[in-house]
């Protein structure tokens, strides 16, 4: 830090400038940490639905990544995820601002499930799985869900 290099001169004024700069940086850091720790509220319907989507991804993950997902299973996966998203949208009672943050994630999940639901041996399915997993990761970081675990924790 340039301000703190002034301390080498031994000046008390330089010390005060440095202390104020460090205090300001600490306050800014603490505010950023507090903002990062503030998550959006959820309700039981949202938590249950997202948990169901997570379980569907875990159940099909290996088959998708190894491009061995049969078409019938792919279509069931898509149907399960699509119905869960519909249930979340119709039953959750979260406030409008929370819903506004949630909708892009649900759109990504729905679009990804649609691509996976096409079936066949497709690299696009793996890309869709990656996007879906990323959306679930974002949900876990953004929304208050005490029972949420990342996909990797199975």
GROMACS .gro file of N, CA and C in nm:
model
  462
    1UNK      N    1   0.083  -0.117   0.000
    1UNK     CA    2   0.000   0.000   0.000
    1UNK      C    3   0.088   0.123   0.000
    2UNK      N    4   0.064   0.217  -0.089
    2UNK     CA    5   0.146   0.336  -0.099
    2UNK      C    6   0.138   0.424   0.023
    3UNK      N    7   0.017   0.440   0.078
    3UNK     CA    8  -0.002   0.525   0.194
    3UNK      C    9   0.083   0.474   0.310
    4UNK      N   10   0.086   0.344   0.328
    4UNK     CA   11   0.160   0.286   0.440
    4UNK      C   12   0.310   0.294   0.420
    5UNK      N   13   0.356   0.310   0.298
    5UNK     CA   14   0.500   0.324   0.278
    5UNK      C   15   0.549   0.456   0.335
    6UNK      N   16   0.457   0.549   0.359
    6UNK     CA   17   0.495   0.675   0.421
    6UNK      C   18   0.536   0.656   0.566
    7UNK      N   19   0.503   0.543   0.624
    7UNK     CA   20   0.540   0.517   0.762
    7UNK      C   21   0.691   0.509   0.780
    8UNK      N   22   0.760   0.477   0.675
    8UNK     CA   23   0.907   0.466   0.685
    8UNK      C   24   0.971   0.600   0.722
    9UNK      N   25   0.900   0.708   0.694
    9UNK     CA   26   0.955   0.840   0.725
    9UNK      C   27   0.946   0.870   0.873
   10UNK      N   28   0.864   0.794   0.947
   10UNK     CA   29   0.852   0.814   1.091
   10UNK      C   30   0.756   0.924   1.128
   11UNK      N   31   0.682   0.976   1.034
   11UNK     CA   32   0.590   1.087   1.059
   11UNK      C   33   0.463   1.037   1.124
   12UNK      N   34   0.419   1.107   1.228
   12UNK     CA   35   0.295   1.071   1.294
   12UNK      C   36   0.176   1.095   1.202
   13UNK      N   37   0.180   1.198   1.122
   13UNK     CA   38   0.073   1.227   1.027
   13UNK      C   39   0.060   1.112   0.926
   14UNK      N   40   0.175   1.059   0.881
   14UNK     CA   41   0.172   0.947   0.788
   14UNK      C   42   0.111   0.825   0.854
   15UNK      N   43   0.141   0.808   0.982
   15UNK     CA   44   0.083   0.697   1.057
   15UNK      C   45  -0.069   0.709   1.061
   16UNK      N   46  -0.120   0.831   1.089
   16UNK     CA   47  -0.264   0.852   1.095
   16UNK      C   48  -0.331   0.826   0.960
   17UNK      N   49  -0.269   0.873   0.853
   17UNK     CA   50  -0.323   0.851   0.719
   17UNK      C   51  -0.330   0.701   0.690
   18UNK      N   52  -0.226   0.630   0.727
   18UNK     CA   53  -0.222   0.486   0.705
   18UNK      C   54  -0.329   0.415   0.788
   19UNK      N   55  -0.343   0.455   0.913
   19UNK     CA   56  -0.443   0.391   1.000
   19UNK      C   57  -0.584   0.415   0.947
   20UNK      N   58  -0.613   0.535   0.900
   20UNK     CA   59  -0.745   0.566   0.845
   20UNK      C   60  -0.769   0.484   0.718
   21UNK      N   61  -0.669   0.471   0.633
   21UNK     CA   62  -0.684   0.393   0.510
   21UNK      C   63  -0.710   0.246   0.542
   22UNK      N   64  -0.636   0.191   0.637
   22UNK     CA   65  -0.656   0.051   0.674
   22UNK      C   66  -0.793   0.030   0.738
   23UNK      N   67  -0.834   0.125   0.823
   23UNK     CA   68  -0.966   0.114   0.885
   23UNK      C   69  -1.076   0.117   0.779
   24UNK      N   70  -1.063   0.206   0.682
   24UNK     CA   71  -1.161   0.215   0.573
   24UNK      C   72  -1.167   0.085   0.493
   25UNK      N   73  -1.051   0.026   0.466
   25UNK     CA   74  -1.048  -0.100   0.392
   25UNK      C   75  -1.112  -0.212   0.473
   26UNK      N   76  -1.089  -0.212   0.604
   26UNK     CA   77  -1.149  -0.314   0.690
   26UNK      C   78  -1.300  -0.300   0.695
   27UNK      N   79  -1.348  -0.177   0.704
   27UNK     CA   80  -1.493  -0.154   0.705
   27UNK      C   81  -1.555  -0.200   0.574
   28UNK      N   82  -1.491  -0.166   0.462
   28UNK     CA   83  -1.542  -0.206   0.331
   28UNK      C   84  -1.543  -0.358   0.318
   29UNK      N   85  -1.438  -0.423   0.365
   29UNK     CA   86  -1.431  -0.569   0.360
   29UNK      C   87  -1.543  -0.632   0.444
   30UNK      N   88  -1.562  -0.581   0.566
   30UNK     CA   89  -1.667  -0.636   0.652
   30UNK      C   90  -1.806  -0.616   0.591
   31UNK      N   91  -1.828  -0.503   0.525
   31UNK     CA   92  -1.957  -0.479   0.458
   31UNK      C   93  -1.977  -0.579   0.344
   32UNK      N   94  -1.870  -0.606   0.269
   32UNK     CA   95  -1.879  -0.702   0.159
   32UNK      C   96  -1.908  -0.843   0.211
   33UNK      N   97  -1.844  -0.879   0.321
   33UNK     CA   98  -1.869  -1.011   0.381
   33UNK      C   99  -2.014  -1.020   0.431
   34UNK      N  100  -2.063  -0.915   0.493
   34UNK     CA  101  -2.201  -0.915   0.542
   34UNK      C  102  -2.299  -0.927   0.427
   35UNK      N  103  -2.273  -0.858   0.317
   35UNK     CA  104  -2.361  -0.868   0.201
   35UNK      C  105  -2.358  -1.009   0.144
   36UNK      N  106  -2.240  -1.070   0.140
   36UNK     CA  107  -2.228  -1.205   0.086
   36UNK      C  108  -2.300  -1.306   0.175
   37UNK      N  109  -2.307  -1.278   0.305
   37UNK     CA  110  -2.372  -1.371   0.396
   37UNK      C  111  -2.523  -1.353   0.401
   38UNK      N  112  -2.575  -1.242   0.349
   38UNK     CA  113  -2.718  -1.219   0.347
   38UNK      C  114  -2.776  -1.292   0.227
   39UNK      N  115  -2.856  -1.390   0.256
   39UNK     CA  116  -2.916  -1.470   0.149
   39UNK      C  117  -3.065  -1.439   0.141
   40UNK      N  118  -3.121  -1.467   0.025
   40UNK     CA  119  -3.262  -1.442   0.004
   40UNK      C  120  -3.346  -1.547   0.074
   41UNK      N  121  -3.460  -1.509   0.128
   41UNK     CA  122  -3.543  -1.605   0.201
   41UNK      C  123  -3.610  -1.705   0.109
   42UNK      N  124  -3.641  -1.821   0.164
   42UNK     CA  125  -3.710  -1.926   0.090
   42UNK      C  126  -3.829  -1.972   0.174
   43UNK      N  127  -3.911  -2.055   0.115
   43UNK     CA  128  -4.018  -2.119   0.190
   43UNK      C  129  -4.010  -2.269   0.164
   44UNK      N  130  -4.095  -2.344   0.230
   44UNK     CA  131  -4.089  -2.491   0.220
   44UNK      C  132  -4.110  -2.539   0.077
   45UNK      N  133  -4.201  -2.475   0.003
   45UNK     CA  134  -4.228  -2.517  -0.135
   45UNK      C  135  -4.104  -2.500  -0.223
   46UNK      N  136  -4.036  -2.389  -0.208
   46UNK     CA  137  -3.915  -2.364  -0.288
   46UNK      C  138  -3.805  -2.461  -0.249
   47UNK      N  139  -3.782  -2.477  -0.121
   47UNK     CA  140  -3.676  -2.568  -0.076
   47UNK      C  141  -3.703  -2.711  -0.120
   48UNK      N  142  -3.826  -2.756  -0.108
   48UNK     CA  143  -3.862  -2.891  -0.149
   48UNK      C  144  -3.843  -2.911  -0.299
   49UNK      N  145  -3.888  -2.815  -0.377
   49UNK     CA  146  -3.874  -2.825  -0.522
   49UNK      C  147  -3.730  -2.826  -0.567
   50UNK      N  148  -3.650  -2.738  -0.511
   50UNK     CA  149  -3.509  -2.733  -0.550
   50UNK      C  150  -3.437  -2.861  -0.505
   51UNK      N  151  -3.475  -2.914  -0.393
   51UNK     CA  152  -3.417  -3.040  -0.346
   51UNK      C  153  -3.454  -3.155  -0.442
   52UNK      N  154  -3.577  -3.152  -0.492
   52UNK     CA  155  -3.619  -3.255  -0.588
   52UNK      C  156  -3.540  -3.244  -0.719
   53UNK      N  157  -3.518  -3.121  -0.765
   53UNK     CA  158  -3.438  -3.102  -0.888
   53UNK      C  159  -3.296  -3.151  -0.865
   54UNK      N  160  -3.240  -3.118  -0.749
   54UNK     CA  161  -3.104  -3.164  -0.715
   54UNK      C  162  -3.098  -3.316  -0.717
   55UNK      N  163  -3.199  -3.382  -0.658
   55UNK     CA  164  -3.201  -3.529  -0.656
   55UNK      C  165  -3.211  -3.586  -0.797
   56UNK      N  166  -3.290  -3.523  -0.883
   56UNK     CA  167  -3.300  -3.570  -1.022
   56UNK      C  168  -3.166  -3.558  -1.094
   57UNK      N  169  -3.095  -3.450  -1.069
   57UNK     CA  170  -2.964  -3.433  -1.132
   57UNK      C  171  -2.867  -3.539  -1.083
   58UNK      N  172  -2.867  -3.563  -0.953
   58UNK     CA  173  -2.777  -3.665  -0.898
   58UNK      C  174  -2.810  -3.803  -0.955
   59UNK      N  175  -2.940  -3.833  -0.967
   59UNK     CA  176  -2.981  -3.963  -1.019
   59UNK      C  177  -2.937  -3.987  -1.164
   60UNK      N  178  -2.925  -3.881  -1.241
   60UNK     CA  179  -2.895  -3.895  -1.384
   60UNK      C  180  -2.756  -3.846  -1.424
   61UNK      N  181  -2.683  -3.791  -1.330
   61UNK     CA  182  -2.555  -3.726  -1.360
   61UNK      C  183  -2.458  -3.816  -1.435
   62UNK      N  184  -2.433  -3.933  -1.383
   62UNK     CA  185  -2.335  -4.023  -1.444
   62UNK      C  186  -2.377  -4.066  -1.584
   63UNK      N  187  -2.505  -4.097  -1.599
   63UNK     CA  188  -2.553  -4.138  -1.731
   63UNK      C  189  -2.537  -4.025  -1.834
   64UNK      N  190  -2.558  -3.903  -1.792
   64UNK     CA  191  -2.544  -3.789  -1.884
   64UNK      C  192  -2.397  -3.765  -1.917
   65UNK      N  193  -2.312  -3.763  -1.815
   65UNK     CA  194  -2.171  -3.734  -1.841
   65UNK      C  195  -2.103  -3.842  -1.924
   66UNK      N  196  -2.148  -3.966  -1.910
   66UNK     CA  197  -2.091  -4.074  -1.991
   66UNK      C  198  -2.168  -4.096  -2.120
   67UNK      N  199  -2.264  -4.007  -2.145
   67UNK     CA  200  -2.347  -4.010  -2.266
   67UNK      C  201  -2.410  -4.148  -2.285
   68UNK      N  202  -2.470  -4.198  -2.178
   68UNK     CA  203  -2.535  -4.328  -2.178
   68UNK      C  204  -2.681  -4.318  -2.133
   69UNK      N  205  -2.738  -4.198  -2.136
   69UNK     CA  206  -2.874  -4.178  -2.089
   69UNK      C  207  -2.973  -4.219  -2.198
   70UNK      N  208  -3.051  -4.323  -2.174
   70UNK     CA  209  -3.150  -4.365  -2.273
   70UNK      C  210  -3.255  -4.256  -2.297
   71UNK      N  211  -3.310  -4.252  -2.415
   71UNK     CA  212  -3.405  -4.147  -2.453
   71UNK      C  213  -3.523  -4.145  -2.357
   72UNK      N  214  -3.577  -4.260  -2.323
   72UNK     CA  215  -3.693  -4.264  -2.232
   72UNK      C  216  -3.659  -4.203  -2.096
   73UNK      N  217  -3.541  -4.232  -2.043
   73UNK     CA  218  -3.498  -4.175  -1.915
   73UNK      C  219  -3.475  -4.025  -1.928
   74UNK      N  220  -3.421  -3.984  -2.041
   74UNK     CA  221  -3.398  -3.841  -2.064
   74UNK      C  222  -3.530  -3.765  -2.064
   75UNK      N  223  -3.631  -3.823  -2.127
   75UNK     CA  224  -3.762  -3.758  -2.130
   75UNK      C  225  -3.827  -3.755  -1.992
   76UNK      N  226  -3.809  -3.861  -1.913
   76UNK     CA  227  -3.861  -3.862  -1.777
   76UNK      C  228  -3.792  -3.756  -1.691
   77UNK      N  229  -3.661  -3.743  -1.711
   77UNK     CA  230  -3.585  -3.641  -1.639
   77UNK      C  231  -3.642  -3.503  -1.670
   78UNK      N  232  -3.659  -3.475  -1.798
   78UNK     CA  233  -3.713  -3.345  -1.840
   78UNK      C  234  -3.851  -3.321  -1.779
   79UNK      N  235  -3.937  -3.422  -1.784
   79UNK     CA  236  -4.072  -3.410  -1.730
   79UNK      C  237  -4.069  -3.385  -1.580
   80UNK      N  238  -3.985  -3.459  -1.509
   80UNK     CA  239  -3.975  -3.442  -1.364
   80UNK      C  240  -3.930  -3.301  -1.328
   81UNK      N  241  -3.827  -3.251  -1.397
   81UNK     CA  242  -3.776  -3.118  -1.367
   81UNK      C  243  -3.877  -3.010  -1.406
   82UNK      N  244  -3.940  -3.025  -1.521
   82UNK     CA  245  -4.038  -2.927  -1.567
   82UNK      C  246  -4.157  -2.920  -1.472
   83UNK      N  247  -4.206  -3.036  -1.428
   83UNK     CA  248  -4.318  -3.036  -1.333
   83UNK      C  249  -4.278  -2.975  -1.199
   84UNK      N  250  -4.157  -3.000  -1.157
   84UNK     CA  251  -4.109  -2.943  -1.031
   84UNK      C  252  -4.100  -2.791  -1.041
   85UNK      N  253  -4.050  -2.742  -1.153
   85UNK     CA  254  -4.041  -2.596  -1.172
   85UNK      C  255  -4.181  -2.535  -1.172
   86UNK      N  256  -4.275  -2.599  -1.238
   86UNK     CA  257  -4.413  -2.550  -1.239
   86UNK      C  258  -4.469  -2.547  -1.097
   87UNK      N  259  -4.442  -2.652  -1.021
   87UNK     CA  260  -4.488  -2.657  -0.882
   87UNK      C  261  -4.425  -2.546  -0.798
   88UNK      N  262  -4.298  -2.522  -0.818
   88UNK     CA  263  -4.231  -2.413  -0.744
   88UNK      C  264  -4.298  -2.281  -0.777
   89UNK      N  265  -4.319  -2.255  -0.905
   89UNK     CA  266  -4.377  -2.126  -0.946
   89UNK      C  267  -4.519  -2.107  -0.896
   90UNK      N  268  -4.595  -2.214  -0.886
   90UNK     CA  269  -4.735  -2.199  -0.846
   90UNK      C  270  -4.756  -2.205  -0.694
   91UNK      N  271  -4.665  -2.268  -0.621
   91UNK     CA  272  -4.689  -2.285  -0.478
   91UNK      C  273  -4.601  -2.200  -0.387
   92UNK      N  274  -4.491  -2.149  -0.437
   92UNK     CA  275  -4.403  -2.072  -0.348
   92UNK      C  276  -4.466  -1.937  -0.316
   93UNK      N  277  -4.444  -1.895  -0.195
   93UNK     CA  278  -4.498  -1.767  -0.151
   93UNK      C  279  -4.389  -1.665  -0.122
   94UNK      N  280  -4.275  -1.678  -0.188
   94UNK     CA  281  -4.165  -1.584  -0.164
   94UNK      C  282  -4.201  -1.446  -0.220
   95UNK      N  283  -4.145  -1.340  -0.164
   95UNK     CA  284  -4.173  -1.204  -0.212
   95UNK      C  285  -4.130  -1.184  -0.358
   96UNK      N  286  -4.181  -1.078  -0.417
   96UNK     CA  287  -4.155  -1.050  -0.559
   96UNK      C  288  -4.006  -1.033  -0.588
   97UNK      N  289  -3.931  -0.968  -0.501
   97UNK     CA  290  -3.788  -0.949  -0.527
   97UNK      C  291  -3.713  -1.081  -0.525
   98UNK      N  292  -3.756  -1.172  -0.439
   98UNK     CA  293  -3.694  -1.305  -0.434
   98UNK      C  294  -3.730  -1.383  -0.560
   99UNK      N  295  -3.856  -1.373  -0.600
   99UNK     CA  296  -3.901  -1.440  -0.723
   99UNK      C  297  -3.824  -1.386  -0.844
  100UNK      N  298  -3.796  -1.256  -0.845
  100UNK     CA  299  -3.722  -1.197  -0.957
  100UNK      C  300  -3.580  -1.254  -0.964
  101UNK      N  301  -3.521  -1.283  -0.849
  101UNK     CA  302  -3.387  -1.344  -0.847
  101UNK      C  303  -3.394  -1.493  -0.881
  102UNK      N  304  -3.505  -1.555  -0.848
  102UNK     CA  305  -3.521  -1.699  -0.869
  102UNK      C  306  -3.553  -1.734  -1.015
  103UNK      N  307  -3.633  -1.652  -1.081
  103UNK     CA  308  -3.680  -1.684  -1.216
  103UNK      C  309  -3.568  -1.712  -1.317
  104UNK      N  310  -3.460  -1.633  -1.322
  104UNK     CA  311  -3.354  -1.667  -1.418
  104UNK      C  312  -3.291  -1.804  -1.392
  105UNK      N  313  -3.280  -1.843  -1.265
  105UNK     CA  314  -3.226  -1.975  -1.233
  105UNK      C  315  -3.321  -2.084  -1.281
  106UNK      N  316  -3.450  -2.064  -1.256
  106UNK     CA  317  -3.548  -2.164  -1.301
  106UNK      C  318  -3.552  -2.173  -1.453
  107UNK      N  319  -3.536  -2.060  -1.521
  107UNK     CA  320  -3.532  -2.062  -1.668
  107UNK      C  321  -3.412  -2.142  -1.718
  108UNK      N  322  -3.297  -2.121  -1.657
  108UNK     CA  323  -3.177  -2.195  -1.695
  108UNK      C  324  -3.195  -2.344  -1.669
  109UNK      N  325  -3.250  -2.377  -1.554
  109UNK     CA  326  -3.273  -2.517  -1.520
  109UNK      C  327  -3.370  -2.580  -1.619
  110UNK      N  328  -3.479  -2.509  -1.650
  110UNK     CA  329  -3.580  -2.562  -1.741
  110UNK      C  330  -3.523  -2.581  -1.882
  111UNK      N  331  -3.449  -2.482  -1.931
  111UNK     CA  332  -3.390  -2.493  -2.065
  111UNK      C  333  -3.288  -2.607  -2.070
  112UNK      N  334  -3.210  -2.621  -1.966
  112UNK     CA  335  -3.110  -2.728  -1.961
  112UNK      C  336  -3.177  -2.864  -1.958
  113UNK      N  337  -3.283  -2.877  -1.878
  113UNK     CA  338  -3.356  -3.004  -1.872
  113UNK      C  339  -3.418  -3.036  -2.008
  114UNK      N  340  -3.461  -2.933  -2.079
  114UNK     CA  341  -3.516  -2.953  -2.213
  114UNK      C  342  -3.414  -3.009  -2.309
  115UNK      N  343  -3.292  -2.960  -2.301
  115UNK     CA  344  -3.185  -3.011  -2.388
  115UNK      C  345  -3.150  -3.155  -2.349
  116UNK      N  346  -3.141  -3.180  -2.220
  116UNK     CA  347  -3.111  -3.316  -2.174
  116UNK      C  348  -3.224  -3.411  -2.215
  117UNK      N  349  -3.348  -3.361  -2.212
  117UNK     CA  350  -3.465  -3.443  -2.243
  117UNK      C  351  -3.475  -3.486  -2.388
  118UNK      N  352  -3.397  -3.426  -2.474
  118UNK     CA  353  -3.398  -3.467  -2.615
  118UNK      C  354  -3.347  -3.610  -2.629
  119UNK      N  355  -3.253  -3.646  -2.543
  119UNK     CA  356  -3.199  -3.781  -2.545
  119UNK      C  357  -3.094  -3.798  -2.652
  120UNK      N  358  -3.046  -3.919  -2.664
  120UNK     CA  359  -2.941  -3.948  -2.761
  120UNK      C  360  -2.803  -3.921  -2.704
  121UNK      N  361  -2.704  -3.946  -2.786
  121UNK     CA  362  -2.564  -3.931  -2.747
  121UNK      C  363  -2.519  -3.792  -2.789
  122UNK      N  364  -2.535  -3.695  -2.700
  122UNK     CA  365  -2.510  -3.556  -2.737
  122UNK      C  366  -2.416  -3.487  -2.640
  123UNK      N  367  -2.320  -3.417  -2.695
  123UNK     CA  368  -2.231  -3.335  -2.612
  123UNK      C  369  -2.312  -3.219  -2.555
  124UNK      N  370  -2.417  -3.178  -2.626
  124UNK     CA  371  -2.504  -3.071  -2.578
  124UNK      C  372  -2.567  -3.105  -2.444
  125UNK      N  373  -2.595  -3.233  -2.422
  125UNK     CA  374  -2.651  -3.275  -2.294
  125UNK      C  375  -2.552  -3.250  -2.180
  126UNK      N  376  -2.426  -3.275  -2.206
  126UNK     CA  377  -2.324  -3.252  -2.104
  126UNK      C  378  -2.312  -3.103  -2.075
  127UNK      N  379  -2.316  -3.021  -2.180
  127UNK     CA  380  -2.313  -2.876  -2.161
  127UNK      C  381  -2.435  -2.829  -2.083
  128UNK      N  382  -2.551  -2.886  -2.114
  128UNK     CA  383  -2.674  -2.850  -2.043
  128UNK      C  384  -2.665  -2.891  -1.896
  129UNK      N  385  -2.607  -3.007  -1.870
  129UNK     CA  386  -2.588  -3.053  -1.733
  129UNK      C  387  -2.498  -2.956  -1.657
  130UNK      N  388  -2.393  -2.909  -1.723
  130UNK     CA  389  -2.303  -2.813  -1.660
  130UNK      C  390  -2.379  -2.685  -1.625
  131UNK      N  391  -2.461  -2.633  -1.718
  131UNK     CA  392  -2.538  -2.511  -1.693
  131UNK      C  393  -2.638  -2.533  -1.579
  132UNK      N  394  -2.702  -2.648  -1.577
  132UNK     CA  395  -2.799  -2.680  -1.473
  132UNK      C  396  -2.730  -2.689  -1.336
  133UNK      N  397  -2.616  -2.754  -1.334
  133UNK     CA  398  -2.540  -2.767  -1.209
  133UNK      C  399  -2.494  -2.630  -1.160
  134UNK      N  400  -2.453  -2.544  -1.251
  134UNK     CA  401  -2.411  -2.409  -1.215
  134UNK      C  402  -2.529  -2.330  -1.157
  135UNK      N  403  -2.648  -2.346  -1.214
  135UNK     CA  404  -2.768  -2.279  -1.162
  135UNK      C  405  -2.800  -2.329  -1.020
  136UNK      N  406  -2.785  -2.458  -0.997
  136UNK     CA  407  -2.808  -2.512  -0.863
  136UNK      C  408  -2.703  -2.459  -0.764
  137UNK      N  409  -2.581  -2.446  -0.810
  137UNK     CA  410  -2.475  -2.390  -0.726
  137UNK      C  411  -2.509  -2.245  -0.689
  138UNK      N  412  -2.556  -2.169  -0.787
  138UNK     CA  413  -2.595  -2.030  -0.762
  138UNK      C  414  -2.710  -2.024  -0.663
  139UNK      N  415  -2.807  -2.114  -0.677
  139UNK     CA  416  -2.918  -2.119  -0.581
  139UNK      C  417  -2.863  -2.137  -0.439
  140UNK      N  418  -2.772  -2.231  -0.422
  140UNK     CA  419  -2.716  -2.257  -0.290
  140UNK      C  420  -2.643  -2.139  -0.230
  141UNK      N  421  -2.582  -2.058  -0.313
  141UNK     CA  422  -2.508  -1.942  -0.264
  141UNK      C  423  -2.598  -1.820  -0.243
  142UNK      N  424  -2.710  -1.815  -0.313
  142UNK     CA  425  -2.793  -1.696  -0.314
  142UNK      C  426  -2.912  -1.705  -0.218
  143UNK      N  427  -2.964  -1.824  -0.199
  143UNK     CA  428  -3.087  -1.841  -0.122
  143UNK      C  429  -3.061  -1.911   0.011
  144UNK      N  430  -3.139  -1.873   0.110
  144UNK     CA  431  -3.127  -1.931   0.243
  144UNK      C  432  -3.198  -2.067   0.245
  145UNK      N  433  -3.120  -2.171   0.243
  145UNK     CA  434  -3.173  -2.307   0.245
  145UNK      C  435  -3.080  -2.389   0.335
  146UNK      N  436  -3.116  -2.402   0.462
  146UNK     CA  437  -3.023  -2.464   0.558
  146UNK      C  438  -2.985  -2.608   0.527
  147UNK      N  439  -3.070  -2.679   0.453
  147UNK     CA  440  -3.041  -2.819   0.422
  147UNK      C  441  -2.973  -2.838   0.288
  148UNK      N  442  -2.945  -2.730   0.216
  148UNK     CA  443  -2.889  -2.741   0.082
  148UNK      C  444  -2.746  -2.791   0.086
  149UNK      N  445  -2.715  -2.881  -0.007
  149UNK     CA  446  -2.579  -2.931  -0.024
  149UNK      C  447  -2.544  -2.918  -0.172
  150UNK      N  448  -2.419  -2.887  -0.201
  150UNK     CA  449  -2.379  -2.887  -0.343
  150UNK      C  450  -2.393  -3.026  -0.404
  151UNK      N  451  -2.403  -3.030  -0.535
  151UNK     CA  452  -2.418  -3.157  -0.607
  151UNK      C  453  -2.305  -3.254  -0.572
  152UNK      N  454  -2.185  -3.202  -0.556
  152UNK     CA  455  -2.069  -3.287  -0.533
  152UNK      C  456  -2.078  -3.362  -0.400
  153UNK      N  457  -2.158  -3.312  -0.306
  153UNK     CA  458  -2.167  -3.377  -0.175
  153UNK      C  459  -2.263  -3.494  -0.174
  154UNK      N  460  -2.335  -3.514  -0.277
  154UNK     CA  461  -2.433  -3.622  -0.290
  154UNK      C  462  -2.491  -3.653  -0.158
   0.00000   0.00000   0.00000
